[in-house]
PDB file of C-alpha atoms in Angstrom:
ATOM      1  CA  UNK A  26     -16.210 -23.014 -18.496  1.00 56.00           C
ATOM      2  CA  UNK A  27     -14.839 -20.626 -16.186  1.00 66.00           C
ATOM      3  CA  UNK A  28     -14.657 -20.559 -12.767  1.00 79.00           C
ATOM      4  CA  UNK A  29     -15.362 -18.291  -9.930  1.00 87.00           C
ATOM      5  CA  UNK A  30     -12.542 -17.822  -6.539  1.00 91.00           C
ATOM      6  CA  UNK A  31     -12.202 -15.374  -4.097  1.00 94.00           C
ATOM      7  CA  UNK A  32      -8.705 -14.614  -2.337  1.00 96.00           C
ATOM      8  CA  UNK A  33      -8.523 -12.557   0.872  1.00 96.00           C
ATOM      9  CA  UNK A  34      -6.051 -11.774   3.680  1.00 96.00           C
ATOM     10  CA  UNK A  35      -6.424  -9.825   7.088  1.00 96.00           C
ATOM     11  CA  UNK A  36      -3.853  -7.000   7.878  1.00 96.00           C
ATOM     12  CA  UNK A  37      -3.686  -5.840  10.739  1.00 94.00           C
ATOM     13  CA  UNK A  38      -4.275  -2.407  12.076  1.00 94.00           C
ATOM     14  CA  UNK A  39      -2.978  -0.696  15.357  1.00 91.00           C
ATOM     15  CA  UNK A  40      -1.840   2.285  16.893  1.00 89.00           C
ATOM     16  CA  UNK A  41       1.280   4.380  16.552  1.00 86.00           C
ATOM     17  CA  UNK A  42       3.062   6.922  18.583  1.00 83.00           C
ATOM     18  CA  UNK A  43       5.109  10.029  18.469  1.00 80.00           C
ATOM     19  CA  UNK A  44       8.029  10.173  20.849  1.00 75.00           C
ATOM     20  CA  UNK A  45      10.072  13.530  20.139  1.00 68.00           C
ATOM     21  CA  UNK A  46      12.639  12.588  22.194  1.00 60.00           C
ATOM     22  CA  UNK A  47      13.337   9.697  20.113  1.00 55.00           C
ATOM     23  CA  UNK A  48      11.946  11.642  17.335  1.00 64.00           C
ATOM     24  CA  UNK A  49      10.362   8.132  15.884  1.00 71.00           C
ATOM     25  CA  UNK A  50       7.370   6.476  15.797  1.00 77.00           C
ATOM     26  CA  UNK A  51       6.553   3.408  17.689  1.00 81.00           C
ATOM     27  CA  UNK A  52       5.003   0.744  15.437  1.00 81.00           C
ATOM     28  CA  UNK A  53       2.808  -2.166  16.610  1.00 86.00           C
ATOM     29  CA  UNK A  54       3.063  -5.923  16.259  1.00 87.00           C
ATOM     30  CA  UNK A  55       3.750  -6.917  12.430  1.00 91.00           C
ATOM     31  CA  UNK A  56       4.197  -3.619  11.119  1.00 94.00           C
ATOM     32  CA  UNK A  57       7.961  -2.544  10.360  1.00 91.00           C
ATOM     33  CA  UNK A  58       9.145   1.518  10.408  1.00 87.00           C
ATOM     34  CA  UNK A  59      10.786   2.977   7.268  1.00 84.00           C
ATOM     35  CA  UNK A  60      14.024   4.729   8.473  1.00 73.00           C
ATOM     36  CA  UNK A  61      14.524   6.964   5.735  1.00 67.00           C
ATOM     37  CA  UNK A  62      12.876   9.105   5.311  1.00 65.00           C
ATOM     38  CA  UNK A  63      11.026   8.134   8.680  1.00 68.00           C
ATOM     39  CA  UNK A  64       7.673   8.894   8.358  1.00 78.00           C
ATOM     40  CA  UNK A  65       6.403   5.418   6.720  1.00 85.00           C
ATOM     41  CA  UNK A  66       5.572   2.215   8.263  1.00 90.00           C
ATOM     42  CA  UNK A  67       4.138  -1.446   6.505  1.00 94.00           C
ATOM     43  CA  UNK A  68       3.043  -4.800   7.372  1.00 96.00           C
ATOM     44  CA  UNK A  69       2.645  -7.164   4.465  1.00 97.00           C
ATOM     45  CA  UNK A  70       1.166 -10.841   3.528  1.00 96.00           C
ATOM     46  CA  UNK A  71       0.473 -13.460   1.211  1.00 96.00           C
ATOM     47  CA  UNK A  72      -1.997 -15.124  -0.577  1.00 96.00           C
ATOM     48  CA  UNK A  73      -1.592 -18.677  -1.641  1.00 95.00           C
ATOM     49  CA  UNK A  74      -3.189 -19.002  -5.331  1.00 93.00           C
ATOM     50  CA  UNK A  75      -1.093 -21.968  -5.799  1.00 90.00           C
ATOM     51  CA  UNK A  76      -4.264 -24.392  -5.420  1.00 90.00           C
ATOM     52  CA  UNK A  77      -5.457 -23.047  -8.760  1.00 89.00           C
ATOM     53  CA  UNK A  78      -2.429 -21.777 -10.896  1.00 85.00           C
ATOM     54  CA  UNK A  79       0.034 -24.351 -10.043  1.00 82.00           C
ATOM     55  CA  UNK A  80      -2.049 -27.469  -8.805  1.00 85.00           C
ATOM     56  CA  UNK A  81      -4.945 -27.421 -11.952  1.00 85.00           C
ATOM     57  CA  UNK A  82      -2.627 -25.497 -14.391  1.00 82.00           C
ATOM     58  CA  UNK A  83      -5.127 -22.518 -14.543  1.00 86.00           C
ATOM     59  CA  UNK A  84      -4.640 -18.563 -15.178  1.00 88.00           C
ATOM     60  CA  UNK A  85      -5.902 -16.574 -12.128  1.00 92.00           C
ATOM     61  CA  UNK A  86      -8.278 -13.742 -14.708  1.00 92.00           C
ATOM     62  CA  UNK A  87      -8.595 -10.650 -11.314  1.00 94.00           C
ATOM     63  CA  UNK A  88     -12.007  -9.287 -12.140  1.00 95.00           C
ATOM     64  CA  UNK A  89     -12.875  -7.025  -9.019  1.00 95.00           C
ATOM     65  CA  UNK A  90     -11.266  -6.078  -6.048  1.00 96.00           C
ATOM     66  CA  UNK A  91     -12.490  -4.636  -2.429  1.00 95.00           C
ATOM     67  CA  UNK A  92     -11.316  -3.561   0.646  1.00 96.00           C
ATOM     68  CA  UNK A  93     -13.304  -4.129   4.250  1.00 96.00           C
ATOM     69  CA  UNK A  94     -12.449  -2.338   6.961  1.00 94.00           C
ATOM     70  CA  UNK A  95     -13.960  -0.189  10.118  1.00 91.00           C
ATOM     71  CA  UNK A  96     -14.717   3.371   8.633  1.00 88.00           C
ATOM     72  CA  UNK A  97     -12.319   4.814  12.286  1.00 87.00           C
ATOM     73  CA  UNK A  98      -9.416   6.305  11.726  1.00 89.00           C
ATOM     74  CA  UNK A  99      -7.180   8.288  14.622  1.00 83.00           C
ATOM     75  CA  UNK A 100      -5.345  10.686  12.140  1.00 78.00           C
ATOM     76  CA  UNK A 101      -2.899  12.718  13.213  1.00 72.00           C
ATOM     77  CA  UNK A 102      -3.281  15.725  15.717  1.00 69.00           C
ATOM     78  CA  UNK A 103      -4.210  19.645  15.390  1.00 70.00           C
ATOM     79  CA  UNK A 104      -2.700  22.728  16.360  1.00 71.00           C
ATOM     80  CA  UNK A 105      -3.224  26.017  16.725  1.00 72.00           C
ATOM     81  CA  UNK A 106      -3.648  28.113  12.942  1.00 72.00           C
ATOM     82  CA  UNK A 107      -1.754  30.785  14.156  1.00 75.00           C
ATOM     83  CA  UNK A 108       0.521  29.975  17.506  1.00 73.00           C
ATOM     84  CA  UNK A 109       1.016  33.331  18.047  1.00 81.00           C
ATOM     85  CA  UNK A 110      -3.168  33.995  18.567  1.00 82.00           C
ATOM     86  CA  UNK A 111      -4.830  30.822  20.672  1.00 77.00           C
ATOM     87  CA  UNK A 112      -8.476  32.405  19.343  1.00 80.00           C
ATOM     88  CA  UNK A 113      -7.143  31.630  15.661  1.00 75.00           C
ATOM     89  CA  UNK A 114      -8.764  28.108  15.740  1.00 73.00           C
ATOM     90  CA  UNK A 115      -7.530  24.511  14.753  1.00 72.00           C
ATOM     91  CA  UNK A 116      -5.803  22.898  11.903  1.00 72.00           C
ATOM     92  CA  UNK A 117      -4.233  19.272  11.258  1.00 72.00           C
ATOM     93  CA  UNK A 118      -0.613  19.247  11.587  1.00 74.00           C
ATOM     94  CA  UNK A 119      -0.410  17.306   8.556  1.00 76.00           C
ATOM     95  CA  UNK A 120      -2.058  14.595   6.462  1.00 83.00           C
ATOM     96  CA  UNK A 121      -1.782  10.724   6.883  1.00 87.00           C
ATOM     97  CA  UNK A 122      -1.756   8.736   3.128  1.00 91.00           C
ATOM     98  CA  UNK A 123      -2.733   4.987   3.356  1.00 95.00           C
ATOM     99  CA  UNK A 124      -1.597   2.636   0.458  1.00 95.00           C
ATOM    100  CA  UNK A 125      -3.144  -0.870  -0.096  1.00 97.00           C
ATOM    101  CA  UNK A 126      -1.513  -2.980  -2.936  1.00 96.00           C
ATOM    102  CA  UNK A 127      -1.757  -6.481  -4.399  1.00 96.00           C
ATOM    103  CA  UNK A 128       1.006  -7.014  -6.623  1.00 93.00           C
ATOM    104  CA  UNK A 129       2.840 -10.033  -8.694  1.00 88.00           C
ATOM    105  CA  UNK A 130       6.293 -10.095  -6.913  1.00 86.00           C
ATOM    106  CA  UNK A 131       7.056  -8.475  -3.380  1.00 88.00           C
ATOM    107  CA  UNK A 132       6.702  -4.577  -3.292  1.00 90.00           C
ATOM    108  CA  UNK A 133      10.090  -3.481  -1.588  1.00 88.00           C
ATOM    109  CA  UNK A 134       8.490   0.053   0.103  1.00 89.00           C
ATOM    110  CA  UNK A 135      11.697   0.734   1.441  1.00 86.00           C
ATOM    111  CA  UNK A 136      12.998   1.124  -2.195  1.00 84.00           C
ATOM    112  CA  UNK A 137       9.928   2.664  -3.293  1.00 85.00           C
ATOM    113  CA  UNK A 138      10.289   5.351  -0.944  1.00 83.00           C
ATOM    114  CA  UNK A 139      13.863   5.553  -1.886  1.00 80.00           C
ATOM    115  CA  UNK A 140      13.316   6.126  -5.345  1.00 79.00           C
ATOM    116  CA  UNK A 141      10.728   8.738  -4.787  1.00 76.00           C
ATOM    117  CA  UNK A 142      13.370  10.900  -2.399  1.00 73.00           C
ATOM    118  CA  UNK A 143      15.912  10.236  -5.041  1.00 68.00           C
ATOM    119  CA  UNK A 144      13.695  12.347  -7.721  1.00 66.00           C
ATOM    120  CA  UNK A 145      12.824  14.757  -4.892  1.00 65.00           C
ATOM    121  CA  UNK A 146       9.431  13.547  -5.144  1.00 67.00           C
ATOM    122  CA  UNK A 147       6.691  13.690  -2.288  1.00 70.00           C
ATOM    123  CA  UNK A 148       5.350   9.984  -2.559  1.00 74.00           C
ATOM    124  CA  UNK A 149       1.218  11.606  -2.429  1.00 73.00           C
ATOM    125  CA  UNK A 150       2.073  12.803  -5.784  1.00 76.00           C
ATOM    126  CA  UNK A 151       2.594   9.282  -7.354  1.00 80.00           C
ATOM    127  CA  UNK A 152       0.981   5.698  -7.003  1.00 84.00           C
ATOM    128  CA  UNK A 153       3.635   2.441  -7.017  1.00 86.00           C
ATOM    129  CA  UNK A 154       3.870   1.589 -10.941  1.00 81.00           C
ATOM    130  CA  UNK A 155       2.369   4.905 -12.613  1.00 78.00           C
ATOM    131  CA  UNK A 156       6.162   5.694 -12.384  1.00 68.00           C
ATOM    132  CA  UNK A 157       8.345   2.851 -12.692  1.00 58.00           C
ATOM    133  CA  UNK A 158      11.586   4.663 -13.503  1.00 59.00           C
ATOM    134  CA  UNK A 159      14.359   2.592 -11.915  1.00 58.00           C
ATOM    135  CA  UNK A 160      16.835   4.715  -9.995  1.00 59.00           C
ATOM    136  CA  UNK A 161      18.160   3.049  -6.948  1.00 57.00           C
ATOM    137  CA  UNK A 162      18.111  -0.781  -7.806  1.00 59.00           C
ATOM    138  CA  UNK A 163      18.014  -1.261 -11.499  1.00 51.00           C
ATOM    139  CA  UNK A 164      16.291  -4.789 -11.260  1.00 53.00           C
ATOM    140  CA  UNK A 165      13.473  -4.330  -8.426  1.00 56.00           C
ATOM    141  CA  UNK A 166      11.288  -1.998  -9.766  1.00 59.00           C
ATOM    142  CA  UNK A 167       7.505  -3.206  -9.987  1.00 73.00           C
ATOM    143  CA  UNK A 168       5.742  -1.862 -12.978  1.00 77.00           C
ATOM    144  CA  UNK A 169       2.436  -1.311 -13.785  1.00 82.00           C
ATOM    145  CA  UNK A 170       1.364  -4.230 -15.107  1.00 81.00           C
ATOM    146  CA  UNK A 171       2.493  -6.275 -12.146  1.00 83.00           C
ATOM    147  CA  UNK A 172       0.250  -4.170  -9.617  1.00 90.00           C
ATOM    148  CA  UNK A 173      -3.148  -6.035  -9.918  1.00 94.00           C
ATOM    149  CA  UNK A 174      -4.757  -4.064  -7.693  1.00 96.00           C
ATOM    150  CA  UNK A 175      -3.918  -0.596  -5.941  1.00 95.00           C
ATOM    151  CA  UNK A 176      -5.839   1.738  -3.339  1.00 95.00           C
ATOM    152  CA  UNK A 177      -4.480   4.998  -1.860  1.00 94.00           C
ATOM    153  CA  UNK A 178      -6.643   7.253   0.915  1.00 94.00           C
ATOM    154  CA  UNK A 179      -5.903  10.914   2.136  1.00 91.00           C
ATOM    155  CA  UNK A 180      -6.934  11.202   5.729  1.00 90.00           C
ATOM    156  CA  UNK A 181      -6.800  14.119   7.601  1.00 85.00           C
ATOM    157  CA  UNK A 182      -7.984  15.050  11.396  1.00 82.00           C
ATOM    158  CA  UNK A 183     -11.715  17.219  11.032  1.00 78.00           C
ATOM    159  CA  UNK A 184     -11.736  19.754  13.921  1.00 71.00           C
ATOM    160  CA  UNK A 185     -15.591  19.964  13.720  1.00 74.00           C
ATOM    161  CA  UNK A 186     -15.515  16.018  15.142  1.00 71.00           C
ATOM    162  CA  UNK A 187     -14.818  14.485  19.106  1.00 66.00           C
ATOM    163  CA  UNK A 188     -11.965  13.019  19.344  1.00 63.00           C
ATOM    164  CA  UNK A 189      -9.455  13.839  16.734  1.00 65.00           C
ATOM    165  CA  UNK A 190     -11.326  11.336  14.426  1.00 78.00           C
ATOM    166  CA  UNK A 191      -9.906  10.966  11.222  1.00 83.00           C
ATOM    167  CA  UNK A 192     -11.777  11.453   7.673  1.00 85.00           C
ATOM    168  CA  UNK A 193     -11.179  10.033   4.321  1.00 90.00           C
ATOM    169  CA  UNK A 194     -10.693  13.170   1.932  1.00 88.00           C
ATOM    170  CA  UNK A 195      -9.738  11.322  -1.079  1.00 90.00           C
ATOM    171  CA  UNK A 196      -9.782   7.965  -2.410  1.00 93.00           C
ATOM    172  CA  UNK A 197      -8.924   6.477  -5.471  1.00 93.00           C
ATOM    173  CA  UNK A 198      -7.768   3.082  -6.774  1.00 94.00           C
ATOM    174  CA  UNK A 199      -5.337   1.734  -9.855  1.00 93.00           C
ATOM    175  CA  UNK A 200      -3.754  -0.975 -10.899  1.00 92.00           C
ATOM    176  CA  UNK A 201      -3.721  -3.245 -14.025  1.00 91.00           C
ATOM    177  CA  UNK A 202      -5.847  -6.788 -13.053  1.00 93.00           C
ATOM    178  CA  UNK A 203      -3.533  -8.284 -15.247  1.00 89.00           C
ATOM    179  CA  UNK A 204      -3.788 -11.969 -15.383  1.00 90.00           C
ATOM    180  CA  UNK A 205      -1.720 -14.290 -13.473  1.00 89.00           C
ATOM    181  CA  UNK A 206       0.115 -17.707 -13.398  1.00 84.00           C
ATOM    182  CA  UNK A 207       1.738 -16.995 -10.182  1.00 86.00           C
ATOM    183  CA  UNK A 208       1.436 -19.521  -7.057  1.00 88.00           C
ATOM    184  CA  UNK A 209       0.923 -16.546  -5.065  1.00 91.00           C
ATOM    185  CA  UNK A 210       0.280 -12.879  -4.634  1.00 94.00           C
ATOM    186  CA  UNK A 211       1.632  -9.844  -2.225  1.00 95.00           C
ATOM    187  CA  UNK A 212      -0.339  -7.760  -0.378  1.00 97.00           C
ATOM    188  CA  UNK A 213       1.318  -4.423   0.762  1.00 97.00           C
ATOM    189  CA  UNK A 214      -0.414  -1.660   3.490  1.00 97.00           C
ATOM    190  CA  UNK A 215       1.807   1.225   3.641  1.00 94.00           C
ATOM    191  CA  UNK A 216       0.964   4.516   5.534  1.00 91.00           C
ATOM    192  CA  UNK A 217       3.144   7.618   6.157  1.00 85.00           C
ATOM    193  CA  UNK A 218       2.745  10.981   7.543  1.00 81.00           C
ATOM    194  CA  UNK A 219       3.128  14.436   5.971  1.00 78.00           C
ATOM    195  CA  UNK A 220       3.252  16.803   8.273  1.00 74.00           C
ATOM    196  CA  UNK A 221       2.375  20.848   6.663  1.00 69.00           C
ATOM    197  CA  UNK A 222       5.142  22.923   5.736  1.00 64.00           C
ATOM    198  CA  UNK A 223       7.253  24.159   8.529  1.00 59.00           C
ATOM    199  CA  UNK A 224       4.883  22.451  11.129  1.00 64.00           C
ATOM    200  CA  UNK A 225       6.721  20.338  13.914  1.00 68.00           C
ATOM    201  CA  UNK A 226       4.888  16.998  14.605  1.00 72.00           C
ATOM    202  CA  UNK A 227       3.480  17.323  18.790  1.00 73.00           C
ATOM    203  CA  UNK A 228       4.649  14.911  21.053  1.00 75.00           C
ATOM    204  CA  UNK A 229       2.476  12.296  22.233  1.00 75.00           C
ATOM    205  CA  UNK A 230       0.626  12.264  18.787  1.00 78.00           C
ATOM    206  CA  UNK A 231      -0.575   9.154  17.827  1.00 81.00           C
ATOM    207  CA  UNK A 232      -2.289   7.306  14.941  1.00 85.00           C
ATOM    208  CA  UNK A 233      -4.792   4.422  14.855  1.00 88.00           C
ATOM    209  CA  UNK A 234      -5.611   1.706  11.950  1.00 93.00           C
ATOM    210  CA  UNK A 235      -8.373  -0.705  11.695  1.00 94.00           C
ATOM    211  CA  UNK A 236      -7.682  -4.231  11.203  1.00 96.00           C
ATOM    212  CA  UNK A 237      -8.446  -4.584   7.377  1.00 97.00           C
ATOM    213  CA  UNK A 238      -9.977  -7.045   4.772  1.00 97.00           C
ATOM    214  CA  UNK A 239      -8.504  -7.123   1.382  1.00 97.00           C
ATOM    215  CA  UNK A 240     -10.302  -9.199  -1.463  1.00 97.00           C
ATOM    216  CA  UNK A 241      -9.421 -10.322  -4.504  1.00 97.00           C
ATOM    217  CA  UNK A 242     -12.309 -12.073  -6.982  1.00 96.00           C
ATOM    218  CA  UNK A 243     -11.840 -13.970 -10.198  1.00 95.00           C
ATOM    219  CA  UNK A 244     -12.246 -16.406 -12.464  1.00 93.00           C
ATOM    220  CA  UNK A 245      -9.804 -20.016 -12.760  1.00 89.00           C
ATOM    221  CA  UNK A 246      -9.441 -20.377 -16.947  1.00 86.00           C
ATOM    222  CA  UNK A 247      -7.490 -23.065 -18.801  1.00 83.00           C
ATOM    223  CA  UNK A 248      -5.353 -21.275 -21.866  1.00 75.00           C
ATOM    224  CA  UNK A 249      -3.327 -22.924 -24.599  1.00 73.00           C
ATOM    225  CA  UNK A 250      -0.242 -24.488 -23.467  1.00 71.00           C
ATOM    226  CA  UNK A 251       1.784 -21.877 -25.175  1.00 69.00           C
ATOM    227  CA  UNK A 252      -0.220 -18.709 -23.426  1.00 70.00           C
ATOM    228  CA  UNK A 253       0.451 -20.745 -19.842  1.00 67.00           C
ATOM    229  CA  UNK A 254       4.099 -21.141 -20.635  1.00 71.00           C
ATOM    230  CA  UNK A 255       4.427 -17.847 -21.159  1.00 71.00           C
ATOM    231  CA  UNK A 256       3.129 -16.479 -17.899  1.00 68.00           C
ATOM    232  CA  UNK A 257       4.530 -18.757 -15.858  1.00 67.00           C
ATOM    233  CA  UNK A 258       8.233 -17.617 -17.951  1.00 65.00           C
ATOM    234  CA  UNK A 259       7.368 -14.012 -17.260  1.00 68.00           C
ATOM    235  CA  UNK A 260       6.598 -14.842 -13.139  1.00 65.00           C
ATOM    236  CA  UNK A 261       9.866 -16.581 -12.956  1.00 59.00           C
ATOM    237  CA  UNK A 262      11.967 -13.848 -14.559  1.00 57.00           C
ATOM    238  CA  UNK A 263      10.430 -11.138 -12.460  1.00 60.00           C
ATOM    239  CA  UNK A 264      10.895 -12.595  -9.388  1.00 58.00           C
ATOM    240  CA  UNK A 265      14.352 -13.078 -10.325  1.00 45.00           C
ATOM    241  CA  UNK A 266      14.695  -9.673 -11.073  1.00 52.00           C
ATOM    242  CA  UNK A 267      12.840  -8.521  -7.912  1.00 51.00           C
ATOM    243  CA  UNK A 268      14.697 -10.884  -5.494  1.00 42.00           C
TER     244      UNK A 268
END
C-alpha cells in the first residue's frame, strides 16, 4: 500500500537594486547575480528525500506540486511612453520573468542562460528542458524528464496601481513528475529582467520578491528489485554527467 509525503523548502525573497553607475544589480542575502548576460539572479536549495528513497528502499511517485507565496511583487519601474511628450502617459520599462524548478540533478542557470545566448535565444521564449539541445557543456544539460516540476510567471509594473506594484500577466507550469530514486531533489528560483526594446533601465530601480513556499506531494512505493536498480543506475549516471 502506498504511502503519502510531502517535501517543501523556503526560498527566500528580497529586494534588488539598479545602480547605473555600476550598471549591476545588487542582490540580497543567498541569492547569486548572473554575469552574463547580467540581468538574472538565483538562490537555490535542497530537499532531503533520502529518509524514503535511500533509508526504506522506496520510489518517490511526484503527484502534485504547489507554490505559496505573498501575491506582492515590486516589478520593475515605468517611464514616460513617449519622452519627448510628458502628457503621453506611463509604460513599464520592461518585464520581470520568475522561474521556479524542482529538478533531479542541480540546474546550472548560469549554463542555461548560456546556452540560450548561444542560439540567440531570449530565455521567455523557452522553459529549462522543453529544449535540451546541448551547446556549451555537452554533459550538463537537464532534460525534460529530469525537471519534476517547473513554474514560470510574467510580471510586469500596472500604472493604474500605487506604488509600482507588480502583476502576474502570465503563468504557466511544466515539467515531467517523473518518478524518483534520488536521496534528494533541487530546487531552483531564477528571475531576470527584460527591459523593452531600446529602453535604458532608470537608476535607482528596484525589484522586490516574497519569501516563497515550494511543495512537493507524493506517494513512497516499493517496485521490483530490478525497476529500483534501475533508477537508482540512471540517478548516478546523471549526476555524473551533470557534475
Amino acid at each position: 500500500m502506498s504511502k503519502s509525503f510531502m517535501f517543501d523548502t523556503v526560498l527566500r525573497g528580497g529586494t534588488f537594486s539598479y545602480s547605473l553607475a555600476g550598471t549591476t544589480w545588487s542582490t540580497p542575502k543567498g541569492w547569486t547575480f548572473v554575469s552574463v548576460p547580467g540581468n538574472a539572479a538565483y538562490i537555490q536549495d535542497e530537499i532531503d528525500i533520502g529518509g524514503l528513497t535511500t533509508t526504506q528502499e522506496e520510489t518517490f511517485f511526484p503527484e502534485a506540486a504547489t507554490i505559496q507565496n505573498s501575491p506582492f511583487y515590486l516589478a520593475p519601474g515605468v517611464i514616460l511612453r513617449d519622452p519627448a511628450d510628458p502628457t503621453s502617459g506611463y509604460v513599464p520599462w520592461g518585464n520581470l520573468f520568475e522561474y521556479v524548478l524542482i529538478t533531479e540533478v542541480p540546474f546550472k542557470v548560469e549554463k542555461w542562460m548560456a546556452d540560450q545566448q548561444y542560439l540567440s535565444f531570449f530565455p521567455e521564449l523557452t522553459c529549462p528542458g522543453i529544449d535540451p539541445r546541448r551547446t556549451t557543456d555537452q554533459n550538463s544539460t537537464v532534460g525534460f524528464e529530469n525537471i519534476l516540476y517547473g513554474r514560470v510567471q510574467m510580471i510586469a509594473t500596472n500604472t493604474s496601481l500605487p506604488g509600482q506594484a507588480g502583476v502576474v500577466y502570465s503563468s504557466n507550469e511544466f515539467g515531467s513528475m517523473t518518478p524518483t530514486a534520488s536521496d534528494r531533489l533541487y530546487v531552483t528560483r531564477m528571475i531576470f529582467f527584460r527591459p523593452l526594446g531600446g529602453y535604458v533601465i532608470p537608476n535607482g530601480s528596484a525589484i522586490q520578491l516574497p519569501h516563497m513556499r515550494t511543495i512537493l506531494v507524493g506517494s513512497g512505493k516499493e517496485e521490483n528489485d530490478l525497476s529500483y536498480i534501475m533508477r537508482l543506475r540512471n540517478s548516478y549516471l546523471l549526476q555524473q554527467d551533470v557534475n
